[in-house]
Coordinates of C-alpha atoms in Angstrom, one line a residue:
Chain W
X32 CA -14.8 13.4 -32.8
X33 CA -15.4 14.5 -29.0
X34 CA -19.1 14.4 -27.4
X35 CA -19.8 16.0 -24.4
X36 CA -22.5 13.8 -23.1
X37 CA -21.2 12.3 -19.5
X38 CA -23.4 9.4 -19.7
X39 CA -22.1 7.9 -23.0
X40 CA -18.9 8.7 -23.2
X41 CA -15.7 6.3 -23.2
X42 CA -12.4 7.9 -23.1
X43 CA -8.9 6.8 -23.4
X44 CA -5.9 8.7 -22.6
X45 CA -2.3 7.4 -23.4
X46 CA -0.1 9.6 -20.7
X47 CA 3.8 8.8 -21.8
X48 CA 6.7 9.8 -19.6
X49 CA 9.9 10.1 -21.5
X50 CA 9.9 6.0 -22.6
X51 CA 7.3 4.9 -20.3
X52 CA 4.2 4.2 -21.8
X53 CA 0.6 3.5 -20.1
X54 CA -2.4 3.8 -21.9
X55 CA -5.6 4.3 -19.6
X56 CA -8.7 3.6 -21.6
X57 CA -12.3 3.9 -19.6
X58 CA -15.6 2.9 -20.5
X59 CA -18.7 3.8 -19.1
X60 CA -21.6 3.0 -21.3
X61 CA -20.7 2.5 -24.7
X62 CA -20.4 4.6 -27.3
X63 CA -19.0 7.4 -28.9
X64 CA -15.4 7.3 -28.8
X65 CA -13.3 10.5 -27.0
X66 CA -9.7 10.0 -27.3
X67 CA -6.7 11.1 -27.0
X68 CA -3.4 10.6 -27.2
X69 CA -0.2 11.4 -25.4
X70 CA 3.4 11.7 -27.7
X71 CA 6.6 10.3 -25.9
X72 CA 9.4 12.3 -26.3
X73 CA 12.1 10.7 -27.8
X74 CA 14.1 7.5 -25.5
X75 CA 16.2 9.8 -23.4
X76 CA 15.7 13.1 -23.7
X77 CA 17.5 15.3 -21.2
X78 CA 15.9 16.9 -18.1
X79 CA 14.5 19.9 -19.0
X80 CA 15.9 22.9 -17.1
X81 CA 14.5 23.8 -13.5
X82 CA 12.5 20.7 -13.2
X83 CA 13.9 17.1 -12.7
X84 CA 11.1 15.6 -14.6
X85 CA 11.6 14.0 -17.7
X86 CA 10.2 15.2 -21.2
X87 CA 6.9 14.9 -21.3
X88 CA 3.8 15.5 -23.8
X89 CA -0.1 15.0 -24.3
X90 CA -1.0 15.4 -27.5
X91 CA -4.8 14.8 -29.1
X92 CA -4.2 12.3 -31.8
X93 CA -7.1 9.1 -32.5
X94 CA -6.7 6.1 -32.3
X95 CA -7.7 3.8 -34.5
X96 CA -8.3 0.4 -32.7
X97 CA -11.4 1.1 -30.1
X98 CA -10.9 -1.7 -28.2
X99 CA -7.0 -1.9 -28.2
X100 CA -7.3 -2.0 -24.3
X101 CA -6.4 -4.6 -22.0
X102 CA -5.7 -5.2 -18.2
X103 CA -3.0 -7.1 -16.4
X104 CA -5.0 -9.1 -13.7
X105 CA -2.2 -11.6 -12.5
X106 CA 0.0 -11.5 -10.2
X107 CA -0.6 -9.9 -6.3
X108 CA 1.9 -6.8 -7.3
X109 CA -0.6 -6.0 -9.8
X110 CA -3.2 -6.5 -7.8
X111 CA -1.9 -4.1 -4.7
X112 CA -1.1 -1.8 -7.6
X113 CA -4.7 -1.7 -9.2
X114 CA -5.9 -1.4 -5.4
X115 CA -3.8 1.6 -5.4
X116 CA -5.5 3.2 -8.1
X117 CA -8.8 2.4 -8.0
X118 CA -8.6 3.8 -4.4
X119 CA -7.6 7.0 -5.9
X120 CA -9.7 7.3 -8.3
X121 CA -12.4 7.0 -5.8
X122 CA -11.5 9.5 -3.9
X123 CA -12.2 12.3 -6.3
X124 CA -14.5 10.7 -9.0
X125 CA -17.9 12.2 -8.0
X126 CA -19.8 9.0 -7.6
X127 CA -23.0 10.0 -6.6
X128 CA -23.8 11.3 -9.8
X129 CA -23.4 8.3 -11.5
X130 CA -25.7 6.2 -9.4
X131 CA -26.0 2.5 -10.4
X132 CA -23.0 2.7 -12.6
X133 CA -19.4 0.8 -13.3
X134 CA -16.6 2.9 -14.2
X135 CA -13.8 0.9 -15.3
X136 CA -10.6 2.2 -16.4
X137 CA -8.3 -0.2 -18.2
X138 CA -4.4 0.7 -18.2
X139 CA -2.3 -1.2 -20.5
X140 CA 1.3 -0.7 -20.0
X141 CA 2.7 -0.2 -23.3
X142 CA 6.7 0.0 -22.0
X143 CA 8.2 0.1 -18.5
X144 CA 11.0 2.5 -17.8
X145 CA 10.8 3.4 -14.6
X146 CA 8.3 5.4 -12.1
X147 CA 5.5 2.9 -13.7
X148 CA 2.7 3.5 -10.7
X149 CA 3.5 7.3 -11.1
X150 CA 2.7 6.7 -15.2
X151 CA -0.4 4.8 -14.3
X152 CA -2.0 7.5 -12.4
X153 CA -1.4 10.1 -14.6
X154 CA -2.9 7.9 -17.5
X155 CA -5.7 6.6 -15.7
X156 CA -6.6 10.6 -14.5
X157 CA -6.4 11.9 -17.8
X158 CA -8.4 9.0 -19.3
X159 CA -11.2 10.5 -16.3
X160 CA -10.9 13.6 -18.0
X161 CA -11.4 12.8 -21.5
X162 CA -14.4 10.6 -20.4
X163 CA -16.0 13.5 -19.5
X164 CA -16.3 12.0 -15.6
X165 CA -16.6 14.8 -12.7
X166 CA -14.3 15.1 -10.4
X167 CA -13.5 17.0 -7.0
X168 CA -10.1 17.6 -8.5
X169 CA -7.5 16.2 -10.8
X170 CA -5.0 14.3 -9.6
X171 CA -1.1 13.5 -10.5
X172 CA 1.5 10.7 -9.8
X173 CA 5.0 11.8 -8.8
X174 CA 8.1 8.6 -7.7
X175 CA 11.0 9.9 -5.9
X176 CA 14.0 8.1 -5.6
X177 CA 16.8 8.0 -2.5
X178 CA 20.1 6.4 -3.1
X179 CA 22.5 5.7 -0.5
X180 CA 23.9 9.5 0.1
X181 CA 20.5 10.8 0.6
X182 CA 20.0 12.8 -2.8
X183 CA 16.7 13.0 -3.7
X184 CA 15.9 12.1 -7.9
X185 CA 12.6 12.8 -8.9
X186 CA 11.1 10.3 -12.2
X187 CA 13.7 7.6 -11.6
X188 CA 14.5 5.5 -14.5
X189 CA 14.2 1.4 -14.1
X190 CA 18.2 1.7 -13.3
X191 CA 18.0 4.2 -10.4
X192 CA 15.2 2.8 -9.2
X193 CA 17.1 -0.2 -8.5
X194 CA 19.9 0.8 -7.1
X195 CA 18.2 3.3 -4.8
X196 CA 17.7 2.5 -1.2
X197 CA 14.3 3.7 -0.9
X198 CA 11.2 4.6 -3.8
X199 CA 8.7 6.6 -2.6
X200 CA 5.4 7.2 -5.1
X201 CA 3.0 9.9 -4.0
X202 CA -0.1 10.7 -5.8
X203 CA -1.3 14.5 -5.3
X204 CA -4.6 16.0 -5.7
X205 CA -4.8 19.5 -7.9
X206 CA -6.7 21.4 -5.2
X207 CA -4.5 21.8 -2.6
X208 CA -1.1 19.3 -3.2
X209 CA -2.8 17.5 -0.5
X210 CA -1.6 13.2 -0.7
X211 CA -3.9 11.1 -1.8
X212 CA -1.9 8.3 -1.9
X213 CA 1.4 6.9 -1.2
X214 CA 3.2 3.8 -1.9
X215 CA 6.9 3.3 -1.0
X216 CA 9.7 0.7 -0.7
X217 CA 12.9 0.9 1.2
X218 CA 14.0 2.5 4.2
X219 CA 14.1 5.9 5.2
X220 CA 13.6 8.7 7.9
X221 CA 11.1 11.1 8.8
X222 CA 12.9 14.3 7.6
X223 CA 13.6 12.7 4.0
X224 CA 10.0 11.9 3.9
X225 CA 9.4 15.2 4.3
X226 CA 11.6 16.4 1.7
X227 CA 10.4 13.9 -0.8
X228 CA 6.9 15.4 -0.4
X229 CA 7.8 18.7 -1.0
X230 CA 10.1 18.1 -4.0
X231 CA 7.0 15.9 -5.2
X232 CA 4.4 18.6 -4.6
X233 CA 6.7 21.1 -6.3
X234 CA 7.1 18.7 -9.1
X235 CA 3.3 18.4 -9.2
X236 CA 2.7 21.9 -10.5
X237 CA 4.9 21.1 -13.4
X238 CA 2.4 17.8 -14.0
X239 CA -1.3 19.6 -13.7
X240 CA 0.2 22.5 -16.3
X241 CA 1.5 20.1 -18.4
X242 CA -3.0 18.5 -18.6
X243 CA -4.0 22.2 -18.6
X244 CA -1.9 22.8 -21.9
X245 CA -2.7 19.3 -23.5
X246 CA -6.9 19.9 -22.9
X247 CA -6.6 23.0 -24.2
X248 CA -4.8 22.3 -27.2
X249 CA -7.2 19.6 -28.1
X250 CA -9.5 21.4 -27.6
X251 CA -9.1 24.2 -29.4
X252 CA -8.0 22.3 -32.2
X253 CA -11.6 20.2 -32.5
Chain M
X12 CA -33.4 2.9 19.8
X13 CA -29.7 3.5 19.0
X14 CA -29.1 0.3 17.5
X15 CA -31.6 0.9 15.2
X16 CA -30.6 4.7 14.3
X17 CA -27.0 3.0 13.8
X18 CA -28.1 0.1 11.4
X19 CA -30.2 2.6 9.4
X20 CA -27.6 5.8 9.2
X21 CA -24.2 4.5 10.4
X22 CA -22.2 7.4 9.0
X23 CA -24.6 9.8 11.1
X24 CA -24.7 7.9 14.1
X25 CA -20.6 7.7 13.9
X26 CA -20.2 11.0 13.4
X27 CA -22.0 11.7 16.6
X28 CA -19.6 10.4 18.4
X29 CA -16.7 11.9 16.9
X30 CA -18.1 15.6 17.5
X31 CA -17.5 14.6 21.4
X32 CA -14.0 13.2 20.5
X33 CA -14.9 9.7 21.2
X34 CA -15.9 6.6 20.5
X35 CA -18.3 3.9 20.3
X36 CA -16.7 1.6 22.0
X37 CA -15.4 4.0 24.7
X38 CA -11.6 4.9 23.0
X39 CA -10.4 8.2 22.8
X40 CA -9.4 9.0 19.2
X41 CA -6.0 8.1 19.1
X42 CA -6.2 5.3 21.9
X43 CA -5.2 1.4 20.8
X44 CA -7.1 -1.7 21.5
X45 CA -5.6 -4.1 23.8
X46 CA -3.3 -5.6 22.4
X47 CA -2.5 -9.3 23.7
X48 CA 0.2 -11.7 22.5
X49 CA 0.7 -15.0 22.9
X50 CA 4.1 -16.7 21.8
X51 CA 4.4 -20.6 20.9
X52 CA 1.2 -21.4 21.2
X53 CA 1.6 -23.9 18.2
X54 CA 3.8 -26.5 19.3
X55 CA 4.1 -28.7 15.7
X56 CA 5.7 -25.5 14.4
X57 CA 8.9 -24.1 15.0
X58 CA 7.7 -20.5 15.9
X59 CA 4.3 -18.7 16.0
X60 CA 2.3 -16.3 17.7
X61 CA -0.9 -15.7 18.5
X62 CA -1.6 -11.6 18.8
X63 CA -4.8 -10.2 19.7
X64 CA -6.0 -6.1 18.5
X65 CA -9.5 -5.9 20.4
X66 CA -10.8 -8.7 18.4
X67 CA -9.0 -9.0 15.6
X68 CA -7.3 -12.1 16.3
X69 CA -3.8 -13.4 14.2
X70 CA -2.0 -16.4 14.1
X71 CA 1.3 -17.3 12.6
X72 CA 3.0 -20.2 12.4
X73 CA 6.4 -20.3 10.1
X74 CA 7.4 -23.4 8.5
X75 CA 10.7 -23.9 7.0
X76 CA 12.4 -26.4 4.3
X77 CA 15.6 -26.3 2.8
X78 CA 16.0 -24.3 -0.6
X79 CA 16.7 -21.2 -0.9
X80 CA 17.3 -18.4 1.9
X81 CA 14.0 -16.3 1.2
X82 CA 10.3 -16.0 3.4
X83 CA 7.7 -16.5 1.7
X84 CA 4.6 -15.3 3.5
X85 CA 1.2 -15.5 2.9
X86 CA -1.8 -13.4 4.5
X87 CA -5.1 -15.8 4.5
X88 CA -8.4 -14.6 5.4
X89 CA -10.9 -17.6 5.8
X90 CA -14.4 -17.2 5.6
X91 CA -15.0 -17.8 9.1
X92 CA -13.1 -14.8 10.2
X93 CA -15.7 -12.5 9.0
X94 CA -18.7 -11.7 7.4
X95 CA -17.0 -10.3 4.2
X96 CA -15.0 -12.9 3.0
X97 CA -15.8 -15.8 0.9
X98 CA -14.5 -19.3 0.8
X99 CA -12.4 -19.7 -3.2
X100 CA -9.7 -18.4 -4.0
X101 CA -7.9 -15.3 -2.1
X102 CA -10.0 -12.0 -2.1
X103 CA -8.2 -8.9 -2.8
X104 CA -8.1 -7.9 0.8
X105 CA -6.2 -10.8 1.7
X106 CA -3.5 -10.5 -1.8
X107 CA -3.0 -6.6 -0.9
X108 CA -2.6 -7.7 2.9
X109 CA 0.2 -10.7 2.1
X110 CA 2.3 -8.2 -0.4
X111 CA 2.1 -5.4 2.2
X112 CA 3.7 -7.8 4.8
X113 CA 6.4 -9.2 2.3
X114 CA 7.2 -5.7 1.3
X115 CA 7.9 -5.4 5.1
X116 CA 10.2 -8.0 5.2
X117 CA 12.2 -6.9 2.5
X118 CA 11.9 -3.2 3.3
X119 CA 13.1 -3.2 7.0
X120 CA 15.5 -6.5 6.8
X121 CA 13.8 -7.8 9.6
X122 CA 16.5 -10.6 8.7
X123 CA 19.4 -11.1 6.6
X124 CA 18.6 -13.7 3.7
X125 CA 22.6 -14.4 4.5
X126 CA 21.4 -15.7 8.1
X127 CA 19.5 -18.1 6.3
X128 CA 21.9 -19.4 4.1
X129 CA 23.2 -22.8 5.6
X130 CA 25.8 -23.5 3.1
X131 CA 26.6 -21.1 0.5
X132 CA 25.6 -22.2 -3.0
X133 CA 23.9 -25.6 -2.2
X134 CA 21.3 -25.1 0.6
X135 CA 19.3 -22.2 2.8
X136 CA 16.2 -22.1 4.8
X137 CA 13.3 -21.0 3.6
X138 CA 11.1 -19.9 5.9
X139 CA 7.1 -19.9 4.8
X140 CA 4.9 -17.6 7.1
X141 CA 1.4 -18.0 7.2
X142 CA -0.5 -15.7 8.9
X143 CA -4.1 -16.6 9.6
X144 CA -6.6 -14.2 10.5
X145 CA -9.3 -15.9 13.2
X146 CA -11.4 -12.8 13.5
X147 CA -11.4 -10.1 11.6
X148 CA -12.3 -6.4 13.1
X149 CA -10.2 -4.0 11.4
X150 CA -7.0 -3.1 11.4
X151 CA -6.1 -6.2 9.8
X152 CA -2.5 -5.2 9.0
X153 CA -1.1 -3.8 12.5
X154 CA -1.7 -7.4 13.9
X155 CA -0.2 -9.2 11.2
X156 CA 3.0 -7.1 11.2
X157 CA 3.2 -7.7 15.0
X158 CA 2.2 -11.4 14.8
X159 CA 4.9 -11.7 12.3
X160 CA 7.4 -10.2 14.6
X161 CA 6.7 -12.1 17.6
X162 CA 6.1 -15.6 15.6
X163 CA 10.1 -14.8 14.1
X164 CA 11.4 -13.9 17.1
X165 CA 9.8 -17.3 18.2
X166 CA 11.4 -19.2 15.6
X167 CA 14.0 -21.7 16.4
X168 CA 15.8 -23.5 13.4
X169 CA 17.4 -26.7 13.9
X170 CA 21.1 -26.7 12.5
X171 CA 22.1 -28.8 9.7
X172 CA 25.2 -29.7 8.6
X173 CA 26.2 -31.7 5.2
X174 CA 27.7 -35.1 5.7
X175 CA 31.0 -35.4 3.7
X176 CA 30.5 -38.5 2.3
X177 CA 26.9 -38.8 1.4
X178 CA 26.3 -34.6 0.1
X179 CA 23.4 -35.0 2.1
X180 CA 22.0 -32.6 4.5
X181 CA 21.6 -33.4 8.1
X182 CA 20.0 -31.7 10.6
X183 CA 20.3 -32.0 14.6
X184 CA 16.8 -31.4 15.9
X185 CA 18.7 -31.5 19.4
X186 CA 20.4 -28.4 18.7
X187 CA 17.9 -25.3 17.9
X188 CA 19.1 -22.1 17.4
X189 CA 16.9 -18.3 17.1
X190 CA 17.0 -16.4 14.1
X191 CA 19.0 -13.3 14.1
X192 CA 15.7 -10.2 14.1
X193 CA 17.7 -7.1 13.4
X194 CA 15.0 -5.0 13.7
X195 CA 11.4 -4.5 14.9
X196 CA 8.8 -2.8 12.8
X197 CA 5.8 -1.9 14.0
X198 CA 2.9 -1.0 12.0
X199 CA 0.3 1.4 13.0
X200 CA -2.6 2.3 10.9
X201 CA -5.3 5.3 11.0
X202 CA -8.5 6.1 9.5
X203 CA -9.2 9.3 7.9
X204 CA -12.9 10.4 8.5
X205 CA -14.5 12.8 6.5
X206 CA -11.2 14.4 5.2
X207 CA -10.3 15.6 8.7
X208 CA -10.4 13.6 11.4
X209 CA -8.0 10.9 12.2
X210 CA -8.5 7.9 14.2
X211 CA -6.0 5.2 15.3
X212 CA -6.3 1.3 15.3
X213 CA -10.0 1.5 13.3
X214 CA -12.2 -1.3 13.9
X215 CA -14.0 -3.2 11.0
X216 CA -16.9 -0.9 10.8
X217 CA -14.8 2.3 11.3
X218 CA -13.1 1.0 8.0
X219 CA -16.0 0.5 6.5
X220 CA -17.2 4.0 7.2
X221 CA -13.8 5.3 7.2
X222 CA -12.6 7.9 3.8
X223 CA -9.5 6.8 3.9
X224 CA -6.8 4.4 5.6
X225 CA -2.8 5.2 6.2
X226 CA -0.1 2.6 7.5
X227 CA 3.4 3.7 8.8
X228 CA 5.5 0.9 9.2
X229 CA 8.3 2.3 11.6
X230 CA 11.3 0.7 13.3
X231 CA 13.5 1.5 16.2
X232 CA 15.5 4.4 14.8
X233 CA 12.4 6.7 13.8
X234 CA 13.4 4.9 10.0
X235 CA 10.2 4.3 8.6
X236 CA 9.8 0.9 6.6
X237 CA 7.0 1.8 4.5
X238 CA 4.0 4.0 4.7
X239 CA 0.7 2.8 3.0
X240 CA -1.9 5.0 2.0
X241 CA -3.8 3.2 -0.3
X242 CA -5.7 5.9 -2.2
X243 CA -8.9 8.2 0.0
X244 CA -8.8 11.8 1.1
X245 CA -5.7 13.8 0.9
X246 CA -3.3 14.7 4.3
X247 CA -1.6 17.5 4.5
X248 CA 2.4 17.1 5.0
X249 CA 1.0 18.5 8.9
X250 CA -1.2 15.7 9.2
X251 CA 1.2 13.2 8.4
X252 CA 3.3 14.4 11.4
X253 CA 1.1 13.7 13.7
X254 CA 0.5 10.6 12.8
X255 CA 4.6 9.8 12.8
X256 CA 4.6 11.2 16.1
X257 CA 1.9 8.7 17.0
X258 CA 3.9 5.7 15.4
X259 CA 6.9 6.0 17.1
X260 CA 5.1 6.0 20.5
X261 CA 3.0 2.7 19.8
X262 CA 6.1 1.5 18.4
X263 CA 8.1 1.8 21.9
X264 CA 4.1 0.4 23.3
X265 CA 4.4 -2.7 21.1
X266 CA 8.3 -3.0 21.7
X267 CA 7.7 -3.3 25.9
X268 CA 5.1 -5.9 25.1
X269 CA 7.3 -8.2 23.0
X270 CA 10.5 -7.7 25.1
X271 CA 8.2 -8.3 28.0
X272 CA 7.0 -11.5 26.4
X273 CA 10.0 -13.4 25.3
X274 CA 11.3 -12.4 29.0
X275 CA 8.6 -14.5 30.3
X276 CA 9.5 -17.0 28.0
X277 CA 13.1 -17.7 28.1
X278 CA 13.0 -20.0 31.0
X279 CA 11.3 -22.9 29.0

């Protein structure tokens, strides 16, 4: 059961990409529960045709533990990661219109596959919108991988991201593809930079239809 | 008068002075601080560097014990570099700030771990690297980098050999010898104000008044080490050029200073 009312709503949002799990649960008040939950495909499904993105899907399911969420506090990767998030979150959560008031969003990583940061984001922005929380614009995480030739491979698994030379994670608002933030390792030049925007911004598109048809379809079926 | 309109509406009385293109303190928008470095100023240690952004003030001095060849670094903000940071233990600021420096490292293999290596299998260097900030005014992570940098290039390690007979390790504090920097990255950070406007080298209040922050780590060959942009307003792929363009000249800036530096040095 779904309430619209922004100023008790929690929401949780469990984004899966191909075998990476994150679930991105948010409380604001307390509650009414809004959730929703995303459906892996299976382990290693194959790349669907003209997009280099692994399977992917968002479906509207409950769950049935309320406070299932936890947080990974430890460690200063996980720190510099949160930072990362909670930066972009702030950029587009409209917080003037929640004056005197915490928004946290928990992300529980439920398996690690690769492009991790890029699973976070998408959880942690879908978990927004289930909440009910307004935002200037939605927002999307994309990880591109380099290897030693130079070929770009968009959604890296743990193995590629390994042997890559560089790893490049870009998050990208819905508005205007513009980067909100961006988080690499590795070396690389200018021009590949570039390139790895572009095939990330294309990618993007693929993303923000992808929450377009996963809202509407839980919508429609409530 | 105007320091009272700017402690009551600081984002107004800021943005006043970007309309002209300028300002408060008198830089243009993509002019530097003056940037100061002192080399060796620590003489207990074996290399460290003192640099100097405006008033932001660094200091690094690298230890080293035998174990395994890796740096370990460590960004510490102390409470008496600024208003904002508590005595306990290390604030966010100062966690993101240490793995943003050790990505560095790693990312642009400033040096081999091989270099360190004294005797394959049984015994390295490692090399710890504190950086310490002694004022704080923004731009926190473009003196680091660069106090890192000249700290290393600093650095002289004493060689050791292992005795035969004993397995032990001996070192000859006679005979000091530089580590092998194979390159020179050179962070530069911007802030992004009000989605449009880009400023470089913010101080601590432009930070704190800033939308959003961007760090290009770049070295020698235009290869860029690593390119922070934690979160903020969005850039458009444009954008972003300029402010590579901008890199690589303060990186050829920062590289004059250094080289001119360690000349001044050598003859110690």
């Amino acid at each position: 059961m779904v309430t619209q009312s922004v100023r008790s709503a929690r929401g949780r949002a469990e984004v899966i990409i191909a075998a990476t799990r994150g679930v991105g649960a948010m409380e604001e008040e307390m509650h009414t529960d809004a959730k929703i939950r995303a459906e892996i495909g299976t382990g290693c499904s194959p790349r669907g045709p003209g997009c280099s993105l692994r399977h992917f899907a968002c479906e509207q399911n409950l769950l049935s533990r309320p406070d299932g969420s936890a947080s990974f506090l430890q460690g200063v990767a996980e720190k510099s990661r949160e930072r990362l998030i909670r930066n972009t979150c702030e950029a587009v959560v409209l917080g003037t219109l929640h004056p005197r008031t915490s928004i946290t969003v928990v992300l529980q990583v439920v398996s690690d596959a690769g492009s991790l940061l890029a699973c976070c984001l998408n959880a942690a922005c879908m978990a927004l919108v289930d909440a009910g929380v307004p935002m200037r614009a939605l927002f999307c995480g994309v990880t591109c991988a380099l290897d030693s030739d130079g070929t770009l491979v968009l959604d890296p698994t743990s193995k590629q991201e390994k042997e890559a030379r560089a790893v490049l994670t870009f998050a990208l608002d819905s508005v205007e593809r513009k980067l909100l933030m961006s988080s690499t390792k590795g070396l690389y030049s200018d021009s590949e930079l570039q390139q790895c925007l572009a095939a990330a911004q294309a990618a993007s598109q693929h993303v923000f239809r992808f929450y377009r048809e996963s809202l509407q379809r839980r919508y429609s079926k409530s | 008068m105007a320091a009272g309109f700017k402690t009551v509406e600081p984002l107004e009385y800021y943005r006043r002075f970007l309309k002209e293109n300028c300002r408060p303190d008198g830089r243009e928008l993509g002019e530097f601080r003056t940037t100061t470095v002192n080399i060796g100023s620590i003489s207990t240690a074996d290399g460290s560097a003192l640099v100097k952004l405006g008033n932001t003030t660094v200091i690094s001095p690298p230890t080293d014990a035998p174990d395994k060849g890796y740096v370990v670094t460590n960004v510490d903000l102390p409470p008496q570099c600024s208003w904002r940071f508590r005595s306990g233990p290390p604030g966010e600021e100062a966690l993101v700030a240490s793995q943003f420096i050790a990505d560095v490292i790693e990312n642009s293999q400033i040096i081999q771990k091989e270099d360190l290596c004294i005797s394959p299998g049984k015994l390295a260097w490692v090399l710890y690297c504190d950086l310490i900030c002694l004022d704080y005014d923004g731009n926190i992570l473009d003196a680091c980098t660069f106090a890192l940098l000249a700290a290393l290039k600093n650095v002289q390690l004493p060689e050791v050999t292992i005795n035969e007979e004993t397995a032990l390790a001996e070192g000859n504090l006679k005979k000091k010898s530089y580590l092998n920097i194979r390159t020179h990255p050179v962070a530069t950070s911007f802030a992004v104000f009000d989605d449009t406007l880009l400023i470089v080298d913010p101080t601590g209040e432009e930070e704190h008044l800033a939308t959003g922050t961007l760090t290009i780590v770049m070295d020698e060959d235009g290869k860029l080490g690593c390119l922070h942009k934690p979160g903020g307003s969005g850039l458009t792929g444009a954008k972003l050029q300029d402010c590579m363009s901008r890199a690589v000249t303060r990186h050829k800036e920062v590289k004059k200073l250094m080289d001119e530096v360690i000349k001044s040095m050598k003859p110690k």
